[in-house]
Amino acid sequence: MPLAQRFNQNGKVIVMSETTDEPLTLAGYCAGVCWNADVSDQKKNFKRGLQCLKDGHGKVLEYAQVYLILDGWSARVIRELYTHTSGLPTKLQASTRYVDYSNFEYIYPRAATPAQKKFYADAMAQITEAAQSLEDDGMKREDAALLLPLGMQTKVVYRTNLRALMDMAKVRMCTRAYWEYRELMDAIIEALSIYSDEWKILVEDLVVFAPKCTELGYCPESKGCGRFPKFEEVKDAFQLVQQTVKSKTLTQEEIISAINSAAALKKGENK
């Protein structure tokens, strides 16, 4: 039974009631069992789970299960979703053997011009007509379905966990990621934020879903968007931090500040 959903101009995300309501409390409970701690107090469990998150003990976050219905997204973006195998996700996709796709819906390329959209729509109409003609001629639907395009909308029931979603966000929320996948991630995160109070804390207060550059303080990709400096620009600052940290404990904010300052100086030297 769906409890929270978020609509997008292309598709929608529905959070099913089977999703863990209190992910941090559950993580803290599981950690507490292994530490022989008092797990009867839910407030202590929440605090323990929060500490596990801050300390980077991600394994316990895998106990927080997420059940989603992804409806109206392109077959292409769902295909890319399947490349994320961490957490051993379970998924069921709408059948192309039994479902009638004689008038299938599809996604338009976001940057298409009016003329390109018309050409694109005409091509989709031709595919629809061809698939129906093959069925009328006696071909099985499961074989005629081979004509169906990646731009076709589809529906998926998807089970994953908190840790896997955090890892996915590091890659798919990058500004250089495929635009529809970024919209899918935004829709998933927004739907989770209204599912329960603890998910809202994870999304809005702790901001656990973010591109990896936000956590690292630099861009590790060979091609960046310019939001953060590249590693080559800040490696001297990292060496300085490594030397400094031996005598002083630095916060993440201090480290990022030092890195960005060093990068700014280096760019100034190169001008």
Short mmCIF file of C-alpha atoms in Angstrom, two decimals:
data_model
loop_
_atom_site.label_atom_id
_atom_site.label_comp_id
_atom_site.label_asym_id
_atom_site.label_seq_id
_atom_site.Cartn_x
_atom_site.Cartn_y
_atom_site.Cartn_z
CA MET A 1 0.00 0.00 0.00
CA PRO A 2 1.61 3.31 -1.09
CA LEU A 3 2.02 5.98 1.56
CA ALA A 4 4.07 8.70 -0.13
CA GLN A 5 4.51 9.69 -3.73
CA ARG A 6 6.13 12.37 -5.81
CA PHE A 7 5.09 13.26 -9.36
CA ASN A 8 7.45 14.38 -12.10
CA GLN A 9 6.56 15.71 -15.54
CA ASN A 10 7.74 12.36 -16.88
CA GLY A 11 7.07 9.81 -14.15
CA LYS A 12 6.20 9.32 -10.52
CA VAL A 13 7.73 7.62 -7.49
CA ILE A 14 5.58 5.86 -4.92
CA VAL A 15 7.06 4.79 -1.57
CA MET A 16 5.37 1.59 -0.43
CA SER A 17 4.33 1.03 3.17
CA GLU A 18 6.82 -1.85 3.42
CA THR A 19 9.60 0.76 3.55
CA THR A 20 11.32 1.05 6.92
CA ASP A 21 9.64 3.87 8.84
CA GLU A 22 12.55 4.63 11.20
CA PRO A 23 15.79 3.87 9.33
CA LEU A 24 18.19 5.40 11.85
CA THR A 25 16.48 3.84 14.86
CA LEU A 26 16.59 0.43 13.18
CA ALA A 27 20.27 0.88 12.29
CA GLY A 28 21.02 1.83 15.90
CA TYR A 29 19.08 -1.17 17.20
CA CYS A 30 21.04 -3.58 14.98
CA ALA A 31 24.35 -2.01 15.97
CA GLY A 32 23.35 -2.12 19.64
CA VAL A 33 22.65 -5.84 19.48
CA CYS A 34 26.18 -6.44 18.22
CA TRP A 35 27.63 -4.15 20.91
CA ASN A 36 25.60 -5.78 23.70
CA ALA A 37 24.08 -2.35 24.39
CA ASP A 38 20.66 -1.41 25.75
CA VAL A 39 18.32 -1.63 22.76
CA SER A 40 15.08 -1.19 24.70
CA ASP A 41 15.30 2.61 24.49
CA GLN A 42 14.31 3.88 21.03
CA LYS A 43 15.89 7.29 21.64
CA LYS A 44 19.23 5.62 22.37
CA ASN A 45 18.83 3.47 19.27
CA PHE A 46 18.23 6.58 17.17
CA LYS A 47 21.28 8.31 18.64
CA ARG A 48 23.40 5.20 18.06
CA GLY A 49 22.20 4.92 14.47
CA LEU A 50 22.98 8.58 13.89
CA GLN A 51 26.48 8.07 15.23
CA CYS A 52 26.99 5.06 12.96
CA LEU A 53 26.02 7.23 10.01
CA LYS A 54 28.39 10.04 11.01
CA ASP A 55 31.24 7.57 11.66
CA GLY A 56 30.82 5.96 8.27
CA HIS A 57 29.65 2.57 9.53
CA GLY A 58 27.47 2.00 6.49
CA LYS A 59 26.76 -1.69 6.93
CA VAL A 60 23.99 -1.11 9.48
CA LEU A 61 22.28 1.27 7.04
CA GLU A 62 21.54 -1.69 4.80
CA TYR A 63 18.87 -2.87 7.26
CA ALA A 64 16.72 0.13 6.34
CA GLN A 65 14.72 -1.22 3.41
CA VAL A 66 13.16 0.93 0.68
CA TYR A 67 10.29 -0.32 -1.48
CA LEU A 68 9.41 1.83 -4.48
CA ILE A 69 7.07 1.86 -7.45
CA LEU A 70 8.66 3.76 -10.33
CA ASP A 71 5.99 4.52 -12.90
CA GLY A 72 6.24 6.44 -16.18
CA TRP A 73 10.03 6.56 -16.49
CA SER A 74 11.78 5.57 -19.69
CA ALA A 75 13.03 2.03 -20.27
CA ARG A 76 16.44 3.60 -20.79
CA VAL A 77 16.73 5.16 -17.33
CA ILE A 78 15.41 1.96 -15.73
CA ARG A 79 18.08 0.04 -17.62
CA GLU A 80 20.68 2.36 -16.08
CA LEU A 81 19.07 1.88 -12.66
CA TYR A 82 19.74 -1.85 -12.98
CA THR A 83 23.49 -1.24 -13.23
CA HIS A 84 23.50 -0.36 -9.52
CA THR A 85 23.77 -3.76 -7.85
CA SER A 86 24.92 -2.78 -4.35
CA GLY A 87 22.59 -4.05 -1.66
CA LEU A 88 21.36 -6.82 -3.96
CA PRO A 89 18.26 -4.92 -5.13
CA THR A 90 15.13 -6.77 -6.15
CA LYS A 91 13.09 -5.53 -9.09
CA LEU A 92 10.06 -6.47 -11.17
CA GLN A 93 9.37 -4.68 -14.43
CA ALA A 94 6.17 -4.37 -16.44
CA SER A 95 5.90 -7.28 -18.87
CA THR A 96 6.36 -6.76 -22.62
CA ARG A 97 4.81 -10.19 -23.16
CA TYR A 98 1.37 -9.68 -21.65
CA VAL A 99 0.87 -5.90 -21.48
CA ASP A 100 -0.72 -4.29 -24.53
CA TYR A 101 1.65 -1.60 -25.80
CA SER A 102 -0.32 -0.77 -28.94
CA ASN A 103 -0.49 2.87 -27.76
CA PHE A 104 2.54 3.10 -25.50
CA GLU A 105 3.54 6.37 -23.84
CA TYR A 106 7.09 7.63 -24.23
CA ILE A 107 9.57 10.22 -22.98
CA TYR A 108 10.59 13.18 -25.14
CA PRO A 109 14.26 14.21 -25.17
CA ARG A 110 14.41 17.27 -22.93
CA ALA A 111 16.57 19.39 -25.23
CA ALA A 112 14.73 18.56 -28.47
CA THR A 113 13.62 21.41 -30.72
CA PRO A 114 9.99 21.54 -31.93
CA ALA A 115 11.05 20.11 -35.30
CA GLN A 116 13.02 17.33 -33.60
CA LYS A 117 10.07 16.51 -31.34
CA LYS A 118 7.81 16.11 -34.39
CA PHE A 119 10.33 13.84 -36.10
CA TYR A 120 10.69 11.86 -32.87
CA ALA A 121 6.92 11.49 -32.43
CA ASP A 122 6.53 10.38 -36.05
CA ALA A 123 9.16 7.68 -35.50
CA MET A 124 7.34 6.46 -32.38
CA ALA A 125 4.08 6.30 -34.35
CA GLN A 126 5.77 4.21 -37.02
CA ILE A 127 7.07 1.79 -34.38
CA THR A 128 3.59 1.48 -32.89
CA GLU A 129 2.07 0.81 -36.31
CA ALA A 130 4.75 -1.72 -37.24
CA ALA A 131 4.41 -3.65 -33.97
CA GLN A 132 0.61 -3.81 -34.35
CA SER A 133 0.89 -4.93 -37.98
CA LEU A 134 3.20 -7.78 -36.98
CA GLU A 135 0.74 -8.91 -34.30
CA ASP A 136 -2.14 -8.71 -36.78
CA ASP A 137 -0.08 -10.86 -39.13
CA GLY A 138 0.22 -13.57 -36.49
CA MET A 139 3.50 -12.71 -34.77
CA LYS A 140 3.47 -13.29 -31.01
CA ARG A 141 3.35 -10.12 -28.91
CA GLU A 142 6.52 -11.13 -27.08
CA ASP A 143 8.36 -11.11 -30.41
CA ALA A 144 6.76 -7.96 -31.82
CA ALA A 145 7.77 -6.24 -28.56
CA LEU A 146 11.40 -6.35 -29.75
CA LEU A 147 10.52 -3.21 -31.71
CA LEU A 148 9.71 -1.24 -28.56
CA PRO A 149 12.15 1.68 -27.97
CA LEU A 150 14.20 2.69 -24.93
CA GLY A 151 12.19 5.91 -24.78
CA MET A 152 9.02 3.96 -23.95
CA GLN A 153 7.60 4.53 -20.47
CA THR A 154 7.64 1.55 -18.14
CA LYS A 155 6.79 0.58 -14.57
CA VAL A 156 9.01 -1.09 -11.95
CA VAL A 157 8.60 -2.37 -8.40
CA TYR A 158 12.02 -1.81 -6.84
CA ARG A 159 13.47 -2.83 -3.48
CA THR A 160 16.75 -1.38 -2.25
CA ASN A 161 18.18 0.00 1.01
CA LEU A 162 19.41 3.25 2.51
CA ARG A 163 23.11 2.58 1.98
CA ALA A 164 22.62 1.59 -1.67
CA LEU A 165 20.58 4.74 -2.35
CA MET A 166 23.28 6.89 -0.77
CA ASP A 167 25.90 5.28 -3.03
CA MET A 168 23.65 5.75 -6.06
CA ALA A 169 23.16 9.43 -5.25
CA LYS A 170 26.92 10.04 -5.23
CA VAL A 171 27.05 9.18 -8.93
CA ARG A 172 23.58 9.96 -10.27
CA MET A 173 23.12 13.37 -8.65
CA CYS A 174 26.22 14.68 -10.40
CA THR A 175 25.32 17.55 -12.73
CA ARG A 176 26.90 15.61 -15.60
CA ALA A 177 24.74 12.52 -15.06
CA TYR A 178 21.93 11.74 -17.52
CA TRP A 179 19.16 14.30 -16.99
CA GLU A 180 16.31 11.82 -16.54
CA TYR A 181 18.27 9.88 -13.91
CA ARG A 182 18.86 13.10 -11.99
CA GLU A 183 15.12 13.77 -12.08
CA LEU A 184 14.45 10.20 -10.94
CA MET A 185 16.83 10.60 -7.98
CA ASP A 186 15.22 13.92 -7.04
CA ALA A 187 11.77 12.32 -7.15
CA ILE A 188 12.87 9.36 -5.00
CA ILE A 189 14.45 11.64 -2.41
CA GLU A 190 11.44 13.97 -2.25
CA ALA A 191 9.05 11.03 -1.86
CA LEU A 192 11.15 9.60 0.99
CA SER A 193 11.33 12.98 2.73
CA ILE A 194 7.55 12.98 3.21
CA TYR A 195 7.32 9.29 4.12
CA SER A 196 8.37 9.66 7.76
CA ASP A 197 10.11 12.01 10.19
CA GLU A 198 13.38 10.06 10.16
CA TRP A 199 13.54 10.04 6.37
CA LYS A 200 12.94 13.79 6.44
CA ILE A 201 15.90 14.17 8.82
CA LEU A 202 18.10 12.10 6.50
CA VAL A 203 17.08 14.11 3.44
CA GLU A 204 16.81 17.67 4.77
CA ASP A 205 18.96 17.88 7.91
CA LEU A 206 21.74 15.37 7.29
CA VAL A 207 21.67 15.66 3.48
CA VAL A 208 22.84 12.06 3.02
CA PHE A 209 21.86 12.08 -0.67
CA ALA A 210 24.35 14.22 -2.55
CA PRO A 211 26.96 13.95 -5.33
CA LYS A 212 30.34 12.64 -4.19
CA CYS A 213 32.08 15.99 -4.78
CA THR A 214 30.03 17.46 -1.92
CA GLU A 215 31.53 14.96 0.52
CA LEU A 216 35.05 14.94 -0.95
CA GLY A 217 35.42 18.68 -1.44
CA TYR A 218 36.82 18.13 -4.93
CA CYS A 219 35.76 16.52 -8.23
CA PRO A 220 37.30 13.05 -8.76
CA GLU A 221 36.04 12.78 -12.37
CA SER A 222 38.25 13.28 -15.42
CA LYS A 223 35.70 15.83 -16.68
CA GLY A 224 34.04 18.10 -14.17
CA CYS A 225 31.28 20.72 -14.19
CA GLY A 226 33.32 23.35 -12.32
CA ARG A 227 31.28 23.18 -9.13
CA PHE A 228 34.35 21.93 -7.22
CA PRO A 229 38.04 22.02 -8.14
CA LYS A 230 39.67 18.94 -9.68
CA PHE A 231 41.92 16.75 -7.53
CA GLU A 232 45.00 17.83 -9.47
CA GLU A 233 44.29 21.38 -8.32
CA VAL A 234 44.06 20.48 -4.66
CA LYS A 235 46.50 17.62 -4.10
CA ASP A 236 49.04 20.01 -2.53
CA ALA A 237 46.37 21.08 -0.05
CA PHE A 238 45.66 17.44 0.78
CA GLN A 239 49.33 16.88 1.60
CA LEU A 240 49.22 19.96 3.83
CA VAL A 241 46.11 18.62 5.59
CA GLN A 242 47.78 15.25 6.10
CA GLN A 243 50.71 16.95 7.76
CA THR A 244 48.52 19.22 9.87
CA VAL A 245 46.13 16.51 11.02
CA LYS A 246 49.00 14.82 12.91
CA SER A 247 48.98 17.67 15.37
CA LYS A 248 45.40 18.91 15.12
CA THR A 249 42.03 17.31 14.58
CA LEU A 250 40.29 19.07 11.70
CA THR A 251 36.58 19.09 10.99
CA GLN A 252 35.32 18.26 7.52
CA GLU A 253 34.40 21.92 7.04
CA GLU A 254 37.96 23.01 7.88
CA ILE A 255 39.41 20.46 5.48
CA ILE A 256 37.13 21.55 2.63
CA SER A 257 37.91 25.20 3.37
CA ALA A 258 41.66 24.52 3.22
CA ILE A 259 41.27 22.60 -0.03
CA ASN A 260 39.19 25.29 -1.71
CA SER A 261 41.56 28.01 -0.53
CA ALA A 262 44.56 26.15 -1.93
CA ALA A 263 42.74 25.55 -5.21
CA ALA A 264 41.88 29.24 -5.50
CA LEU A 265 45.52 30.16 -4.90
CA LYS A 266 46.70 27.64 -7.50
CA LYS A 267 44.26 29.00 -10.09
CA GLY A 268 45.54 32.49 -9.34
CA GLU A 269 49.11 31.35 -9.88
CA ASN A 270 48.19 29.85 -13.26
CA LYS A 271 46.67 33.08 -14.60
#
